[in-house]
Amino acid sequence: MPRLRMIKGVPSLRLRPYLSSPPEPLKPSFRIFKTVPLLRNDRYEALVQRQVVGFVPTMGALHEGHLALIRQAARETDQVYVSIYVNPTQFGVNEDLSSYPQTWPTDYQKLATMEQELSRENTRGRIHAIFLPNTTTMYPGLPPSSEIEGDGSFVTITPLAKKLEGASRPVFFRGVATVVMKMLNIVQPEKIYFGQKDVQQTFVVKRMVRDFHLNTKVIVAPTVREDDGLAMSSRNVYLGARRRRVALVLLNALKAVQEVFARGARKRVYLHKAAMEVLTKVQKQQQALPASQRARFEIDYISIADTETLDELEEVASEHGAIVSGAIKMLPIEEPRPGEELGIGGDASAVRLIDNIRLDLLSAKLDFLT
Ligand code: PAF
């Protein structure tokens, strides 16, 4: 029961807690580090206390996919470190670095809410620290270059980084490997968490960890999807309703591969054809519509690759399965209609979408039946 108080001159007024003002929002207890030495001191304490550290690297614009990684890290480790840093070296010179969504106030709120959730659930670990460096901190030497021939201290993982995404975005995985190596050296986590959506990124990082004897375990968590199946991505905010609907074609193409695999197809030619049929059919349908109604896209690739090496397969062995991945580029909307629901930036720029599914007998059968 709240304690009753008499207010001078107003004897009958009884105050209840929070009657006049709402409760202050809980201040999260995680620490925010912008520089390396302070974070290192903190990390040293964790080491001394034998706390197991899990690390979730992000570029901000946090969505449910990131939060799922944080939740998993909190279940599996004692202290979760999250980084938010939009890494310039993984953007090519003509890519969307300047327009990449930067949403620190909402990211902060999401992390604070997540921390309350973790504390309610009494998970093993909590969000312990956010690392929020700037580019001078991350690249203390030369200004980072996004040119292929540019100078700098880079980590390159070839030929893995040249395939698939790397073929269209030649500096992308050099930038990812370089910044993740830096982050690993700074945070030194026992476990680092990535989403399956960026499957090639997970391969590049695992290869780097193995080849450079890095003392961390790479954990890959399932792709988190919107209700209709679209893989969550920070870039989805650029898709207005029209492009958003058509964007599902990529997942439908991957599912078509899963279906023919479940029916017994093993040769690349049939599996690949199943995906391309879905993509080209929708592509033609869209092309035939007037500019005020269509959402056009380009097909970059459909890959059917080995689960260990990401090498393209001519035939999928039933016992090994495969990773089927793809990329499409949603082109800008040519003629927005008055009142049409547009994405951030008015659907005026192309948006590259990627997705993948694991092809194996178990998941093929399960997905096929549902
Ligand atoms: O997946 C991402 O958000 C980025 O590629 C990463 C791993 C944070 C490196 O900048």
Coordinates of C-alpha atoms and ligand atoms in Angstrom, one line a residue:
M1 CA 0.0 0.0 0.0
P2 CA 1.3 3.5 -0.8
R3 CA 2.1 5.7 2.2
L4 CA -0.6 8.4 2.7
R5 CA 0.6 12.0 3.0
M6 CA -1.3 15.1 4.2
I7 CA -0.6 18.1 2.2
K8 CA -0.6 21.4 4.2
G9 CA -3.9 23.2 3.7
V10 CA -5.5 20.3 1.8
P11 CA -6.1 17.8 4.5
S12 CA -8.3 15.5 2.5
L13 CA -6.1 15.0 -0.5
R14 CA -4.4 11.7 -0.6
L15 CA -1.5 11.2 -3.0
R16 CA -0.9 7.9 -4.7
P17 CA 2.4 7.2 -6.4
Y18 CA 2.5 8.4 -10.0
L19 CA -0.9 10.1 -9.8
S20 CA 0.6 13.4 -10.9
S21 CA 3.5 12.3 -13.1
P22 CA 4.2 9.1 -15.0
P23 CA 7.1 6.9 -14.0
E24 CA 10.5 7.9 -15.4
P25 CA 11.5 5.4 -18.2
L26 CA 14.1 3.0 -16.8
K27 CA 17.6 4.1 -17.7
P28 CA 19.4 1.2 -19.4
S29 CA 22.4 0.0 -17.6
F30 CA 24.5 -0.7 -20.6
R31 CA 27.6 1.5 -21.2
I32 CA 28.3 3.3 -24.4
F33 CA 31.9 3.4 -25.7
K34 CA 33.1 5.6 -28.5
T35 CA 36.8 4.9 -28.1
V36 CA 38.9 1.8 -28.0
P37 CA 40.9 2.2 -24.7
L38 CA 37.8 2.6 -22.5
L39 CA 36.2 -0.4 -24.1
R40 CA 39.3 -2.4 -23.6
N41 CA 39.5 -1.6 -19.9
D42 CA 35.9 -2.7 -19.5
R43 CA 36.6 -5.9 -21.5
Y44 CA 39.6 -6.6 -19.3
E45 CA 37.3 -6.6 -16.3
A46 CA 35.0 -9.1 -18.0
L47 CA 38.1 -11.3 -18.6
V48 CA 39.2 -11.1 -15.0
Q49 CA 35.8 -12.0 -13.8
R50 CA 35.6 -14.9 -16.4
Q51 CA 32.5 -13.4 -18.0
V52 CA 31.8 -14.9 -21.5
V53 CA 31.3 -12.1 -24.0
G54 CA 29.0 -12.4 -27.0
F55 CA 29.3 -9.7 -29.7
V56 CA 26.7 -8.6 -32.3
P57 CA 28.2 -6.3 -34.9
T58 CA 25.7 -4.1 -36.7
M59 CA 25.4 -1.0 -38.9
G60 CA 22.5 0.3 -36.9
A61 CA 19.0 0.8 -38.3
L62 CA 18.2 -2.1 -36.0
H63 CA 15.3 -4.4 -36.8
E64 CA 13.9 -7.6 -35.4
G65 CA 16.7 -9.6 -37.1
H66 CA 19.3 -7.7 -35.0
L67 CA 17.2 -8.0 -31.9
A68 CA 16.9 -11.8 -32.4
L69 CA 20.7 -12.0 -32.5
I70 CA 21.0 -10.0 -29.3
R71 CA 18.4 -12.2 -27.6
Q72 CA 20.4 -15.3 -28.6
A73 CA 23.7 -13.8 -27.5
A74 CA 22.1 -13.0 -24.1
R75 CA 20.9 -16.6 -23.7
E76 CA 24.3 -18.0 -24.6
T77 CA 26.8 -15.6 -23.0
D78 CA 27.2 -13.4 -19.9
Q79 CA 27.8 -10.0 -21.4
V80 CA 26.6 -8.8 -24.8
Y81 CA 28.4 -6.1 -26.7
V82 CA 26.7 -4.5 -29.7
S83 CA 28.5 -2.3 -32.2
I84 CA 26.8 0.3 -34.4
Y85 CA 29.1 1.5 -37.1
V86 CA 28.3 2.2 -40.8
N87 CA 31.5 0.9 -42.3
P88 CA 32.5 3.0 -45.4
T89 CA 34.9 0.5 -46.8
Q90 CA 32.2 -2.0 -47.6
F91 CA 30.4 0.4 -49.8
G92 CA 31.6 0.8 -53.4
V93 CA 32.2 4.3 -54.8
N94 CA 28.8 4.3 -56.5
E95 CA 26.9 2.7 -53.6
D96 CA 24.5 4.1 -51.1
L97 CA 26.8 5.0 -48.2
S98 CA 25.5 8.5 -47.8
S99 CA 21.9 7.4 -47.8
Y100 CA 22.3 4.4 -45.5
P101 CA 19.8 4.8 -42.7
Q102 CA 21.3 6.2 -39.6
T103 CA 18.8 6.0 -36.7
W104 CA 20.7 6.2 -33.4
P105 CA 17.8 7.6 -31.3
T106 CA 15.5 4.8 -32.3
D107 CA 18.3 2.2 -32.1
Y108 CA 19.0 3.4 -28.6
Q109 CA 15.3 3.0 -27.6
K110 CA 15.2 -0.4 -29.1
L111 CA 18.3 -1.5 -27.2
A112 CA 16.9 0.0 -24.0
T113 CA 13.6 -1.9 -24.5
M114 CA 15.5 -5.1 -25.3
E115 CA 17.4 -4.7 -22.1
Q116 CA 14.2 -4.5 -20.1
E117 CA 12.9 -7.6 -21.9
L118 CA 16.1 -9.5 -21.1
S119 CA 15.9 -8.5 -17.5
R120 CA 12.3 -9.6 -17.3
E121 CA 13.2 -12.9 -18.8
N122 CA 16.2 -13.2 -16.5
T123 CA 18.5 -14.3 -19.3
R124 CA 22.0 -15.5 -18.6
G125 CA 23.5 -12.3 -20.0
R126 CA 22.4 -8.7 -20.7
I127 CA 23.3 -6.0 -23.1
H128 CA 26.5 -4.9 -21.4
A129 CA 28.0 -2.3 -23.8
I130 CA 27.4 -0.5 -27.1
F131 CA 30.4 0.3 -29.2
L132 CA 29.7 3.5 -31.2
P133 CA 33.0 4.4 -32.9
N134 CA 33.6 7.0 -35.6
T135 CA 35.7 6.4 -38.7
T136 CA 38.9 8.0 -37.2
T137 CA 38.7 5.5 -34.4
M138 CA 38.1 2.5 -36.8
Y139 CA 40.6 3.6 -39.4
P140 CA 43.4 5.5 -37.6
G141 CA 45.8 5.5 -40.5
L142 CA 44.9 6.4 -44.0
P143 CA 41.4 7.6 -44.8
P144 CA 39.7 4.4 -45.9
S145 CA 39.4 3.8 -49.6
S146 CA 36.5 2.3 -51.4
E147 CA 38.4 2.0 -54.7
I148 CA 39.4 -1.5 -55.7
E149 CA 43.0 -0.4 -56.1
G150 CA 42.8 1.9 -53.1
D151 CA 45.5 2.0 -50.4
G152 CA 44.9 0.9 -46.8
S153 CA 45.3 -2.0 -44.4
F154 CA 42.7 -4.5 -45.6
V155 CA 41.8 -8.1 -45.0
T156 CA 41.0 -10.0 -48.2
I157 CA 39.5 -13.5 -48.3
T158 CA 39.7 -14.8 -51.9
P159 CA 38.3 -16.4 -54.0
L160 CA 35.3 -16.5 -51.6
A161 CA 34.9 -12.8 -51.6
K162 CA 34.8 -12.5 -55.4
K163 CA 31.8 -14.8 -55.9
L164 CA 28.1 -14.0 -55.9
E165 CA 27.7 -10.7 -54.0
G166 CA 31.4 -10.0 -54.5
A167 CA 31.0 -10.2 -58.3
S168 CA 28.6 -7.3 -58.2
R169 CA 30.1 -5.5 -55.2
P170 CA 33.9 -6.0 -55.6
V171 CA 35.0 -4.1 -52.4
F172 CA 32.1 -5.3 -50.2
F173 CA 33.7 -8.4 -48.5
R174 CA 37.1 -6.7 -48.3
G175 CA 35.4 -4.0 -46.3
V176 CA 33.4 -6.5 -44.2
A177 CA 36.4 -8.7 -43.4
T178 CA 38.5 -5.7 -42.5
V179 CA 36.0 -4.1 -40.2
V180 CA 35.0 -7.4 -38.5
M181 CA 38.7 -8.2 -38.0
K182 CA 39.1 -4.8 -36.3
M183 CA 36.0 -5.3 -34.2
L184 CA 37.2 -8.7 -33.1
N185 CA 40.6 -7.3 -32.1
I186 CA 38.9 -4.6 -30.1
V187 CA 36.1 -6.6 -28.4
Q188 CA 37.7 -10.0 -28.3
P189 CA 34.4 -11.8 -27.8
E190 CA 34.1 -15.6 -27.2
K191 CA 31.2 -15.6 -29.7
I192 CA 30.2 -13.4 -32.6
Y193 CA 26.7 -13.5 -34.0
F194 CA 25.5 -13.1 -37.6
G195 CA 22.2 -13.7 -39.4
Q196 CA 21.8 -16.4 -42.1
K197 CA 20.3 -13.8 -44.4
D198 CA 23.8 -12.6 -45.3
V199 CA 25.0 -16.1 -46.0
Q200 CA 28.2 -15.2 -47.9
Q201 CA 29.2 -12.8 -45.2
T202 CA 29.0 -15.7 -42.7
F203 CA 31.2 -17.8 -44.9
V204 CA 33.8 -15.0 -45.3
V205 CA 33.9 -14.3 -41.6
K206 CA 34.2 -18.1 -40.7
R207 CA 37.0 -18.4 -43.2
M208 CA 38.8 -15.4 -41.8
V209 CA 38.4 -16.7 -38.2
R210 CA 39.9 -20.1 -39.3
D211 CA 42.7 -18.7 -41.5
F212 CA 43.9 -16.1 -39.0
H213 CA 43.4 -18.3 -35.9
L214 CA 41.0 -15.8 -34.3
N215 CA 39.9 -16.9 -30.9
T216 CA 36.1 -16.6 -31.4
K217 CA 33.2 -18.8 -32.4
V218 CA 31.0 -17.7 -35.3
I219 CA 27.3 -18.3 -34.5
V220 CA 24.8 -18.1 -37.4
A221 CA 21.2 -17.5 -36.5
P222 CA 18.2 -18.2 -38.8
T223 CA 16.9 -15.4 -41.0
V224 CA 14.1 -13.4 -39.4
R225 CA 11.3 -12.7 -41.8
E226 CA 8.3 -10.3 -42.0
D227 CA 4.9 -11.9 -41.8
D228 CA 4.7 -12.4 -45.5
G229 CA 8.2 -14.0 -45.6
L230 CA 10.3 -11.0 -46.8
A231 CA 13.8 -11.3 -45.1
M232 CA 14.3 -8.5 -42.7
S233 CA 16.9 -6.0 -43.8
S234 CA 17.7 -2.4 -42.9
R235 CA 17.3 -1.6 -46.6
N236 CA 13.6 -2.6 -46.6
V237 CA 12.7 0.9 -45.5
Y238 CA 13.4 2.1 -49.0
L239 CA 10.7 -0.1 -50.4
G240 CA 7.3 1.5 -50.8
A241 CA 4.2 -0.7 -50.9
R242 CA 4.5 -1.4 -54.7
R243 CA 8.1 -2.5 -54.7
R244 CA 7.6 -4.3 -51.4
R245 CA 4.9 -6.6 -52.9
V246 CA 7.0 -7.5 -55.9
A247 CA 10.1 -8.0 -53.8
L248 CA 8.6 -11.3 -52.5
V249 CA 9.4 -12.8 -55.9
L250 CA 12.9 -13.6 -54.7
L251 CA 11.7 -15.8 -51.8
N252 CA 9.1 -17.4 -54.1
A253 CA 11.9 -18.3 -56.6
L254 CA 14.0 -19.9 -53.8
K255 CA 10.9 -21.8 -52.6
A256 CA 10.3 -23.1 -56.2
V257 CA 13.8 -24.6 -56.0
Q258 CA 12.9 -26.2 -52.7
E259 CA 9.8 -27.7 -54.2
V260 CA 11.5 -29.4 -57.2
F261 CA 14.2 -30.6 -54.8
A262 CA 11.6 -32.2 -52.6
R263 CA 10.1 -33.9 -55.7
G264 CA 13.5 -35.4 -56.4
A265 CA 15.3 -33.0 -58.7
R266 CA 19.1 -32.9 -58.0
K267 CA 20.7 -31.5 -61.1
R268 CA 21.6 -27.9 -61.1
V269 CA 19.9 -27.3 -64.5
Y270 CA 16.5 -28.2 -63.1
L271 CA 16.9 -26.5 -59.8
H272 CA 18.2 -23.3 -61.3
K273 CA 15.4 -23.3 -64.0
A274 CA 12.7 -23.5 -61.3
A275 CA 13.9 -20.3 -59.7
M276 CA 14.5 -18.5 -63.0
E277 CA 11.0 -19.4 -64.3
V278 CA 9.4 -17.7 -61.2
L279 CA 11.6 -14.6 -61.6
T280 CA 11.3 -14.1 -65.3
K281 CA 7.5 -14.7 -65.2
V282 CA 7.0 -11.9 -62.7
Q283 CA 9.6 -9.7 -64.5
K284 CA 7.6 -10.0 -67.7
Q285 CA 4.3 -9.3 -65.9
Q286 CA 5.7 -6.2 -64.4
Q287 CA 7.2 -5.0 -67.6
A288 CA 3.9 -5.3 -69.3
L289 CA 2.1 -3.0 -66.8
P290 CA 2.0 0.8 -67.3
A291 CA 4.8 2.8 -65.6
S292 CA 2.3 4.1 -62.9
Q293 CA 1.7 0.5 -61.8
R294 CA 4.8 -1.5 -62.2
A295 CA 7.8 -2.3 -60.1
R296 CA 10.6 -3.5 -62.3
F297 CA 13.6 -5.5 -61.1
E298 CA 16.8 -6.9 -62.5
I299 CA 18.0 -10.5 -61.7
D300 CA 21.6 -10.6 -60.5
Y301 CA 22.1 -14.3 -59.7
I302 CA 20.6 -17.5 -58.5
S303 CA 23.3 -19.7 -56.9
I304 CA 23.1 -23.4 -55.9
A305 CA 26.2 -23.9 -53.8
D306 CA 28.0 -26.2 -51.6
T307 CA 27.2 -25.8 -47.9
E308 CA 30.9 -25.9 -46.9
T309 CA 32.7 -24.0 -49.7
L310 CA 29.9 -22.0 -51.4
D311 CA 31.2 -23.4 -54.7
E312 CA 28.6 -23.8 -57.4
L313 CA 27.2 -27.3 -57.7
E314 CA 26.3 -29.2 -60.9
E315 CA 24.4 -31.7 -58.8
V316 CA 23.2 -31.7 -55.2
A317 CA 24.0 -34.7 -53.1
S318 CA 20.9 -35.6 -51.1
E319 CA 23.0 -36.2 -47.9
H320 CA 24.8 -32.8 -48.2
G321 CA 22.1 -30.5 -49.5
A322 CA 23.0 -27.0 -50.8
I323 CA 22.6 -23.3 -50.1
V324 CA 20.3 -21.7 -52.6
S325 CA 20.8 -17.9 -52.7
G326 CA 19.8 -15.1 -55.0
A327 CA 20.0 -11.4 -55.5
I328 CA 17.7 -9.0 -57.4
K329 CA 17.8 -5.3 -57.8
M330 CA 14.5 -3.5 -57.4
L331 CA 14.6 -0.6 -59.8
P332 CA 13.3 2.9 -59.0
I333 CA 9.6 3.5 -59.3
E334 CA 9.2 5.3 -62.6
E335 CA 5.8 7.1 -62.0
P336 CA 4.6 7.3 -58.4
R337 CA 0.8 7.7 -58.2
P338 CA -0.7 10.5 -56.1
G339 CA -1.1 9.3 -52.5
E340 CA 0.8 6.1 -53.1
E341 CA 2.7 4.7 -50.1
L342 CA 6.3 5.3 -50.9
G343 CA 9.4 4.1 -49.0
I344 CA 12.1 6.4 -47.5
G345 CA 13.7 8.4 -50.4
G346 CA 10.4 8.2 -52.5
D347 CA 11.4 4.9 -54.1
A348 CA 13.7 6.9 -56.3
S349 CA 16.8 4.7 -55.9
A350 CA 17.5 1.0 -56.8
V351 CA 17.5 -1.4 -53.8
R352 CA 19.4 -4.6 -53.9
L353 CA 17.8 -7.5 -52.1
I354 CA 19.4 -10.8 -51.2
D355 CA 18.0 -14.0 -49.6
N356 CA 18.8 -17.6 -49.3
I357 CA 17.5 -20.9 -48.0
R358 CA 19.1 -24.1 -47.1
L359 CA 18.2 -27.0 -49.3
D360 CA 18.2 -30.3 -47.4
L361 CA 15.8 -33.2 -47.3
L362 CA 14.4 -32.3 -43.9
S363 CA 13.7 -28.6 -44.4
A364 CA 12.5 -29.3 -48.0
K365 CA 10.0 -31.7 -46.8
L366 CA 8.9 -29.7 -43.9
D367 CA 8.5 -26.4 -45.8
F368 CA 6.9 -28.2 -48.7
L369 CA 4.2 -29.7 -46.5
T370 CA 3.3 -26.4 -44.7
Ligands
PAF1 O1 26.0 -7.2 -41.7 C1 26.3 -6.0 -41.3 O2 25.5 -5.2 -40.8 C2 27.7 -5.6 -41.7 O3 28.2 -6.1 -42.8 C3 28.7 -5.8 -40.5 C4 28.9 -7.3 -40.2 C5 28.2 -5.1 -39.3 C6 30.1 -5.2 -40.9 O4 30.0 -3.8 -41.1

